């Protein structure tokens, strides 16, 4: 049956090209459903692309893993179940994109080395800097050309130049007796990109800085440092303080503490425009052991430290003093160093306190300047009667929650 207009079913010619209201709603719902499905697929595709890109950025150091397996029998055991020790190596390689930094092009040394200890309870974190000028036993190491070095008593940072991460790990383990569970290496470019990704890091300068060698010129007071300036600040040595590596280590620790606070802030973690560049910069500049060379591995590491209060993220330096044959080098200060290594190895608590103000005119002229707190007093005697060990020994250092200006 047709109506007078000849349209089947009695529908009128008006109302959306002959469609009933119910039909139009169905059609609209189909388009909405299709749009949502496309958005979900697009989001999934984008998410997978991002994941694949970040995952592919990370370089696994399989050669170091193979070399460490070769010497497994001589490596320390894990004495604390659940605790982790991660060696962080800052490479000062001048090769490739870093060829503009200094004259030693084509070589690499560990400009900065920190041993990060995460206790089993994950309520704190302790980062211990190892001075590049520390004199220590370096084992026989495999060089890039396939030859091997002999065992040698040398500066600590020579281990990285001779045998890369594997040689540095074995040197640290021989020095401390602490098993290194993971390692990561970051170069100049990666450091700069991470600083830029978080929008810069604030520092406080007591006096202006003009260091042509470090490409750094800054006014006194609070400053927000970005990539190139930040790199110059942590590398500068001749124009800040007394020019010693001791002071440079202190600046590096303070800067990393400020960087940790910035990364933990909601302005980075909850801001995709900041978080993705940070993840991209971090993953593309890292060389890690295979256990960390994945987003899952790095996520587990970050998850372990993200909820630690900043005042429980502690920074200190291996207790040391000037090396007697050459005051421009360091040697371990005992028994402080042995006590520190034992506490970390056995995952036992320790306390970190700020250093006492340095006397005016103090410099790198003798053992006192290079001691952990400016004295030769054993750490276990500082808080109690001489010869009586304290239950929780105290070491001099700083925390990520400490004020930037002091």
Coordinates of C-alpha atoms in Angstrom, one line a residue:
X1 CA 0.0 0.0 0.0
X2 CA 1.2 3.5 -0.9
X3 CA 0.1 6.9 0.2
X4 CA -0.9 9.7 -2.1
X5 CA 2.8 10.7 -2.6
X6 CA 3.7 7.2 -3.7
X7 CA 6.0 6.5 -0.7
X8 CA 5.8 3.0 0.7
X9 CA 4.7 2.5 4.3
X10 CA 2.9 5.8 4.5
X11 CA 6.1 7.8 5.4
X12 CA 6.0 11.5 4.5
X13 CA 8.5 13.2 2.3
X14 CA 9.7 15.5 5.1
X15 CA 11.7 14.7 8.2
X16 CA 15.2 13.9 6.9
X17 CA 14.9 12.4 3.5
X18 CA 12.1 10.1 4.4
X19 CA 13.7 8.8 7.6
X20 CA 11.7 8.5 10.8
X21 CA 13.0 10.1 14.1
X22 CA 13.8 6.6 15.4
X23 CA 15.9 5.8 12.3
X24 CA 17.8 9.0 12.5
X25 CA 18.7 8.2 16.2
X26 CA 19.9 4.8 15.2
X27 CA 22.0 6.2 12.5
X28 CA 23.5 8.8 14.8
X29 CA 24.3 6.1 17.4
X30 CA 26.0 4.0 14.8
X31 CA 28.2 7.0 13.8
X32 CA 29.0 7.7 17.5
X33 CA 29.9 4.1 18.1
X34 CA 32.1 4.0 15.0
X35 CA 33.8 7.2 16.1
X36 CA 34.5 5.9 19.6
X37 CA 35.9 2.7 18.2
X38 CA 38.2 4.6 15.9
X39 CA 39.4 6.8 18.8
X40 CA 40.0 3.7 20.9
X41 CA 42.0 2.1 18.0
X42 CA 43.8 5.3 17.4
X43 CA 44.7 5.6 21.1
X44 CA 45.8 2.0 21.2
X45 CA 47.9 2.5 18.1
X46 CA 49.5 5.7 19.4
X47 CA 50.1 4.0 22.8
X48 CA 51.7 1.1 21.2
X49 CA 53.8 3.4 19.0
X50 CA 55.0 5.3 22.0
X51 CA 55.8 2.1 24.0
X52 CA 57.7 0.6 21.0
X53 CA 59.6 3.9 20.5
X54 CA 60.7 4.2 24.1
X55 CA 61.4 0.5 24.4
X56 CA 63.6 0.7 21.3
X57 CA 65.5 3.7 22.6
X58 CA 67.2 1.7 25.3
X59 CA 70.6 0.1 24.5
X60 CA 71.4 -3.2 26.3
X61 CA 75.0 -3.7 27.3
X62 CA 75.3 -7.3 26.4
X63 CA 79.1 -7.2 26.2
X64 CA 79.4 -6.1 29.8
X65 CA 77.0 -8.9 30.8
X66 CA 79.2 -11.5 29.0
X67 CA 82.4 -10.2 30.7
X68 CA 80.8 -10.2 34.1
X69 CA 79.7 -13.8 33.6
X70 CA 83.3 -14.7 32.9
X71 CA 84.3 -13.5 36.4
X72 CA 81.2 -14.7 38.2
X73 CA 83.1 -16.8 40.7
X74 CA 85.1 -13.8 42.0
X75 CA 82.1 -11.4 42.4
X76 CA 80.6 -10.7 45.8
X77 CA 77.5 -12.5 46.9
X78 CA 74.2 -10.9 47.7
X79 CA 74.0 -10.7 51.5
X80 CA 70.7 -8.8 51.8
X81 CA 67.5 -10.3 50.3
X82 CA 65.4 -7.7 48.5
X83 CA 68.0 -4.9 48.5
X84 CA 69.4 -3.6 45.2
X85 CA 72.6 -1.9 44.2
X86 CA 72.6 0.1 40.9
X87 CA 75.8 1.6 39.6
X88 CA 75.2 4.9 37.7
X89 CA 78.0 5.9 35.4
X90 CA 78.3 9.4 33.8
X91 CA 80.4 9.0 30.7
X92 CA 82.5 11.9 29.6
X93 CA 83.1 10.4 26.2
X94 CA 84.1 12.9 23.5
X95 CA 83.2 10.7 20.6
X96 CA 80.3 11.4 18.2
X97 CA 77.9 14.2 19.3
X98 CA 80.1 14.8 22.4
X99 CA 83.3 15.6 20.3
X100 CA 83.0 19.3 21.2
X101 CA 83.7 18.7 24.9
X102 CA 87.4 18.8 25.5
X103 CA 90.5 17.6 23.8
X104 CA 90.3 13.9 24.6
X105 CA 88.2 13.0 21.6
X106 CA 87.5 9.4 21.1
X107 CA 88.1 8.4 24.7
X108 CA 85.8 7.8 27.6
X109 CA 86.1 8.1 31.3
X110 CA 83.7 8.0 34.2
X111 CA 83.2 11.7 34.8
X112 CA 80.7 10.7 37.6
X113 CA 80.0 7.4 39.3
X114 CA 77.4 6.8 42.0
X115 CA 76.4 3.6 43.7
X116 CA 72.7 3.7 44.4
X117 CA 71.6 1.5 47.3
X118 CA 67.9 0.6 47.6
X119 CA 67.1 -1.2 50.9
X120 CA 64.7 -4.0 51.0
X121 CA 62.0 -1.9 52.7
X122 CA 62.3 0.8 50.0
X123 CA 61.9 3.5 52.7
X124 CA 65.1 5.3 51.7
X125 CA 67.8 5.4 49.1
X126 CA 71.5 6.1 49.5
X127 CA 73.7 7.3 46.6
X128 CA 77.4 7.1 47.2
X129 CA 79.7 9.0 44.9
X130 CA 83.1 7.4 44.1
X131 CA 85.7 10.1 43.3
X132 CA 87.3 9.8 39.9
X133 CA 90.7 10.5 41.4
X134 CA 90.5 7.7 44.0
X135 CA 93.5 5.4 43.9
X136 CA 92.3 1.7 43.9
X137 CA 93.0 -1.7 42.6
X138 CA 91.8 -2.1 39.0
X139 CA 91.5 -5.8 37.9
X140 CA 92.5 -7.1 34.5
X141 CA 89.9 -5.9 32.0
X142 CA 88.8 -6.6 28.4
X143 CA 89.5 -3.6 26.2
X144 CA 87.5 -2.6 23.1
X145 CA 90.2 -3.9 20.8
X146 CA 90.0 -7.4 22.3
X147 CA 93.2 -7.2 24.4
X148 CA 93.3 -7.3 28.1
X149 CA 95.0 -5.0 30.6
X150 CA 96.9 -6.2 33.6
X151 CA 95.9 -5.7 37.2
X152 CA 97.0 -2.2 38.2
X153 CA 96.8 0.2 41.1
X154 CA 95.4 3.3 39.4
X155 CA 92.9 6.1 39.4
X156 CA 89.3 4.8 39.7
X157 CA 88.1 6.5 36.5
X158 CA 90.7 4.7 34.4
X159 CA 88.7 1.5 34.8
X160 CA 85.9 2.9 32.5
X161 CA 88.4 4.0 29.9
X162 CA 90.1 0.7 29.8
X163 CA 87.2 -1.7 30.0
X164 CA 83.9 0.2 30.0
X165 CA 81.1 -0.7 32.4
X166 CA 82.2 -4.2 33.1
X167 CA 85.6 -3.1 34.3
X168 CA 84.1 -0.3 36.4
X169 CA 81.6 -2.7 38.0
X170 CA 84.4 -5.2 38.9
X171 CA 86.5 -2.4 40.3
X172 CA 83.6 -1.2 42.5
X173 CA 82.9 -4.7 43.7
X174 CA 86.6 -5.2 44.5
X175 CA 86.8 -1.9 46.3
X176 CA 83.5 -2.2 48.3
X177 CA 82.7 -5.9 48.5
X178 CA 79.1 -4.9 47.4
X179 CA 77.4 -6.9 44.6
X180 CA 76.3 -4.6 41.7
X181 CA 72.9 -5.8 40.6
X182 CA 72.3 -3.4 37.7
X183 CA 74.1 -0.6 36.0
X184 CA 73.3 2.3 33.7
X185 CA 75.5 4.7 31.7
X186 CA 74.5 8.2 30.6
X187 CA 76.4 10.6 28.4
X188 CA 76.6 14.4 28.2
X189 CA 73.8 14.7 25.6
X190 CA 71.4 12.5 27.6
X191 CA 72.0 14.6 30.7
X192 CA 71.2 17.8 28.9
X193 CA 68.0 16.5 27.4
X194 CA 66.6 15.2 30.7
X195 CA 67.2 18.6 32.3
X196 CA 65.4 20.3 29.5
X197 CA 62.6 17.8 29.6
X198 CA 61.7 18.8 33.2
X199 CA 61.8 22.5 32.4
X200 CA 65.2 23.1 34.0
X201 CA 66.5 22.7 37.5
X202 CA 67.0 25.4 40.2
X203 CA 70.3 25.9 41.9
X204 CA 71.6 28.7 44.2
X205 CA 75.0 30.4 43.7
X206 CA 76.8 32.3 46.4
X207 CA 78.8 34.1 43.8
X208 CA 78.9 34.7 40.1
X209 CA 80.5 32.1 37.8
X210 CA 82.5 32.7 34.7
X211 CA 84.2 29.5 33.5
X212 CA 85.1 29.5 29.9
X213 CA 86.3 25.9 30.0
X214 CA 82.9 24.7 31.2
X215 CA 81.1 27.3 28.9
X216 CA 79.4 28.7 32.0
X217 CA 78.6 32.3 32.9
X218 CA 76.0 32.8 35.7
X219 CA 75.0 35.5 38.1
X220 CA 74.9 35.0 41.9
X221 CA 71.6 33.9 43.5
X222 CA 68.9 31.5 42.5
X223 CA 69.2 30.3 38.9
X224 CA 67.1 27.8 36.8
X225 CA 69.7 25.9 34.7
X226 CA 68.8 24.3 31.4
X227 CA 70.7 21.7 29.3
X228 CA 74.0 23.3 28.4
X229 CA 74.2 25.4 31.6
X230 CA 73.3 22.5 33.8
X231 CA 76.1 20.3 32.2
X232 CA 78.6 23.1 32.7
X233 CA 77.5 23.5 36.3
X234 CA 78.1 19.8 37.2
X235 CA 81.3 19.7 35.2
X236 CA 82.9 23.0 36.3
X237 CA 86.0 22.6 38.4
X238 CA 88.4 25.5 38.0
X239 CA 86.1 28.5 38.7
X240 CA 84.0 27.3 41.6
X241 CA 85.2 27.0 45.1
X242 CA 88.8 25.7 45.5
X243 CA 88.9 23.9 42.2
X244 CA 88.9 20.4 43.7
X245 CA 87.0 17.4 42.6
X246 CA 85.6 17.2 46.2
X247 CA 83.6 20.4 45.6
X248 CA 82.5 19.3 42.2
X249 CA 81.1 16.0 43.6
X250 CA 79.1 18.1 46.2
X251 CA 77.6 20.2 43.4
X252 CA 76.7 17.1 41.4
X253 CA 75.0 15.6 44.4
X254 CA 73.0 18.8 45.1
X255 CA 72.0 19.1 41.5
X256 CA 70.8 15.4 41.2
X257 CA 68.9 16.0 44.4
X258 CA 67.1 19.0 42.9
X259 CA 66.5 17.0 39.7
X260 CA 64.9 14.2 41.7
X261 CA 62.6 16.6 43.5
X262 CA 61.6 18.1 40.1
X263 CA 60.9 14.7 38.6
X264 CA 58.8 13.7 41.6
X265 CA 56.6 16.8 41.4
X266 CA 53.2 16.6 39.9
X267 CA 54.3 19.2 37.3
X268 CA 56.3 16.4 35.6
X269 CA 54.6 13.1 36.6
X270 CA 51.1 14.3 35.8
X271 CA 52.0 16.5 32.8
X272 CA 52.2 14.5 29.5
X273 CA 53.9 17.3 27.7
X274 CA 56.8 17.0 30.3
X275 CA 56.6 13.3 31.1
X276 CA 56.9 12.0 27.5
X277 CA 60.0 14.2 26.6
X278 CA 61.6 13.0 29.9
X279 CA 61.0 9.4 29.2
X280 CA 62.2 9.8 25.6
X281 CA 65.4 11.6 26.7
X282 CA 66.1 9.1 29.5
X283 CA 65.6 6.0 27.4
X284 CA 67.4 7.3 24.4
X285 CA 70.5 8.3 26.4
X286 CA 70.8 5.1 28.6
X287 CA 72.9 2.1 28.1
X288 CA 71.9 -0.5 30.8
X289 CA 72.4 -4.1 31.6
X290 CA 69.8 -6.4 29.9
X291 CA 67.8 -6.6 33.1
X292 CA 67.0 -2.9 32.9
X293 CA 66.9 -2.5 29.2
X294 CA 63.2 -2.4 28.9
X295 CA 60.3 -0.1 29.9
X296 CA 59.2 -2.8 32.4
X297 CA 62.7 -3.0 33.9
X298 CA 63.0 0.8 34.2
X299 CA 59.4 1.1 35.5
X300 CA 60.2 -1.4 38.3
X301 CA 63.2 0.7 39.3
X302 CA 61.3 4.0 39.2
X303 CA 58.4 2.4 41.1
X304 CA 60.8 1.4 43.9
X305 CA 61.9 5.0 44.4
X306 CA 59.0 7.3 43.4
X307 CA 57.4 7.2 46.9
X308 CA 60.5 7.6 48.9
X309 CA 60.4 11.0 50.7
X310 CA 63.0 13.4 49.4
X311 CA 64.6 13.8 52.9
X312 CA 65.2 10.0 52.8
X313 CA 67.1 10.2 49.5
X314 CA 70.6 10.6 50.8
X315 CA 73.9 11.6 49.0
X316 CA 77.3 11.0 50.4
X317 CA 80.9 10.4 49.2
X318 CA 83.2 7.5 49.8
X319 CA 85.2 8.5 52.9
X320 CA 88.6 9.4 51.6
X321 CA 91.7 11.5 52.3
X322 CA 94.5 12.8 50.2
X323 CA 96.8 10.1 48.8
X324 CA 100.1 10.4 50.5
X325 CA 102.4 10.1 47.4
X326 CA 100.3 12.6 45.5
X327 CA 98.0 15.1 47.3
X328 CA 96.0 15.6 44.0
X329 CA 94.7 12.0 44.3
X330 CA 92.5 10.3 47.0
X331 CA 92.7 7.2 49.0
X332 CA 90.1 5.5 51.3
X333 CA 89.8 6.9 54.8
X334 CA 89.7 4.0 57.2
X335 CA 87.9 2.7 59.2
X336 CA 85.1 4.9 57.9
X337 CA 85.1 3.5 54.4
X338 CA 85.0 -0.1 55.6
X339 CA 82.1 0.7 57.9
X340 CA 80.1 2.4 55.2
X341 CA 80.6 -0.5 52.8
X342 CA 79.6 -3.0 55.4
X343 CA 76.3 -1.1 56.2
X344 CA 75.4 -1.0 52.6
X345 CA 76.4 -4.6 51.9
X346 CA 74.4 -6.0 54.8
X347 CA 71.5 -3.5 54.2
X348 CA 71.8 -2.0 57.6
X349 CA 70.7 1.6 58.6
X350 CA 72.9 4.6 58.6
X351 CA 72.4 8.3 59.3
X352 CA 73.4 11.1 57.0
X353 CA 74.0 14.6 58.4
X354 CA 75.0 17.9 56.6
X355 CA 78.7 18.8 56.6
X356 CA 80.0 21.4 59.0
X357 CA 80.8 24.8 57.5
X358 CA 84.3 24.7 56.0
X359 CA 86.8 27.1 57.6
X360 CA 87.7 30.2 55.6
X361 CA 90.7 29.6 53.3
X362 CA 90.4 25.8 53.5
X363 CA 91.7 24.0 50.4
X364 CA 93.0 20.8 49.1
X365 CA 96.3 20.9 51.0
X366 CA 96.1 17.8 53.2
X367 CA 94.1 14.8 54.4
X368 CA 91.7 16.9 56.5
X369 CA 90.2 18.6 53.4
X370 CA 89.4 15.3 51.8
X371 CA 88.0 13.5 54.8
X372 CA 84.3 12.9 54.7
X373 CA 83.6 15.5 57.4
X374 CA 87.0 17.4 57.5
X375 CA 88.4 15.2 60.2
X376 CA 90.2 11.9 60.6
X377 CA 87.8 10.7 63.4
X378 CA 86.4 7.2 62.6
X379 CA 82.7 7.3 61.8
X380 CA 81.8 4.9 64.6
X381 CA 83.3 7.2 67.2
X382 CA 81.7 10.5 66.2
X383 CA 78.5 10.1 68.2
X384 CA 79.7 8.3 71.3
X385 CA 82.6 7.5 73.5
X386 CA 85.9 6.7 71.7
X387 CA 86.2 3.1 70.9
X388 CA 82.4 2.4 71.5
X389 CA 80.6 1.8 68.2
X390 CA 77.2 3.5 67.9
X391 CA 74.2 1.5 66.9
X392 CA 73.5 3.6 63.8
X393 CA 76.7 5.2 62.4
X394 CA 76.6 8.7 61.0
X395 CA 78.1 9.9 57.8
X396 CA 78.4 13.3 56.3
X397 CA 76.3 14.1 53.3
X398 CA 73.1 15.7 52.1
X399 CA 69.6 14.8 51.1
X400 CA 67.4 15.5 48.1
X401 CA 65.0 17.4 50.5
X402 CA 67.8 19.7 51.7
X403 CA 67.5 23.4 51.0
X404 CA 69.3 24.5 47.8
X405 CA 70.7 27.6 49.5
X406 CA 72.8 27.3 52.6

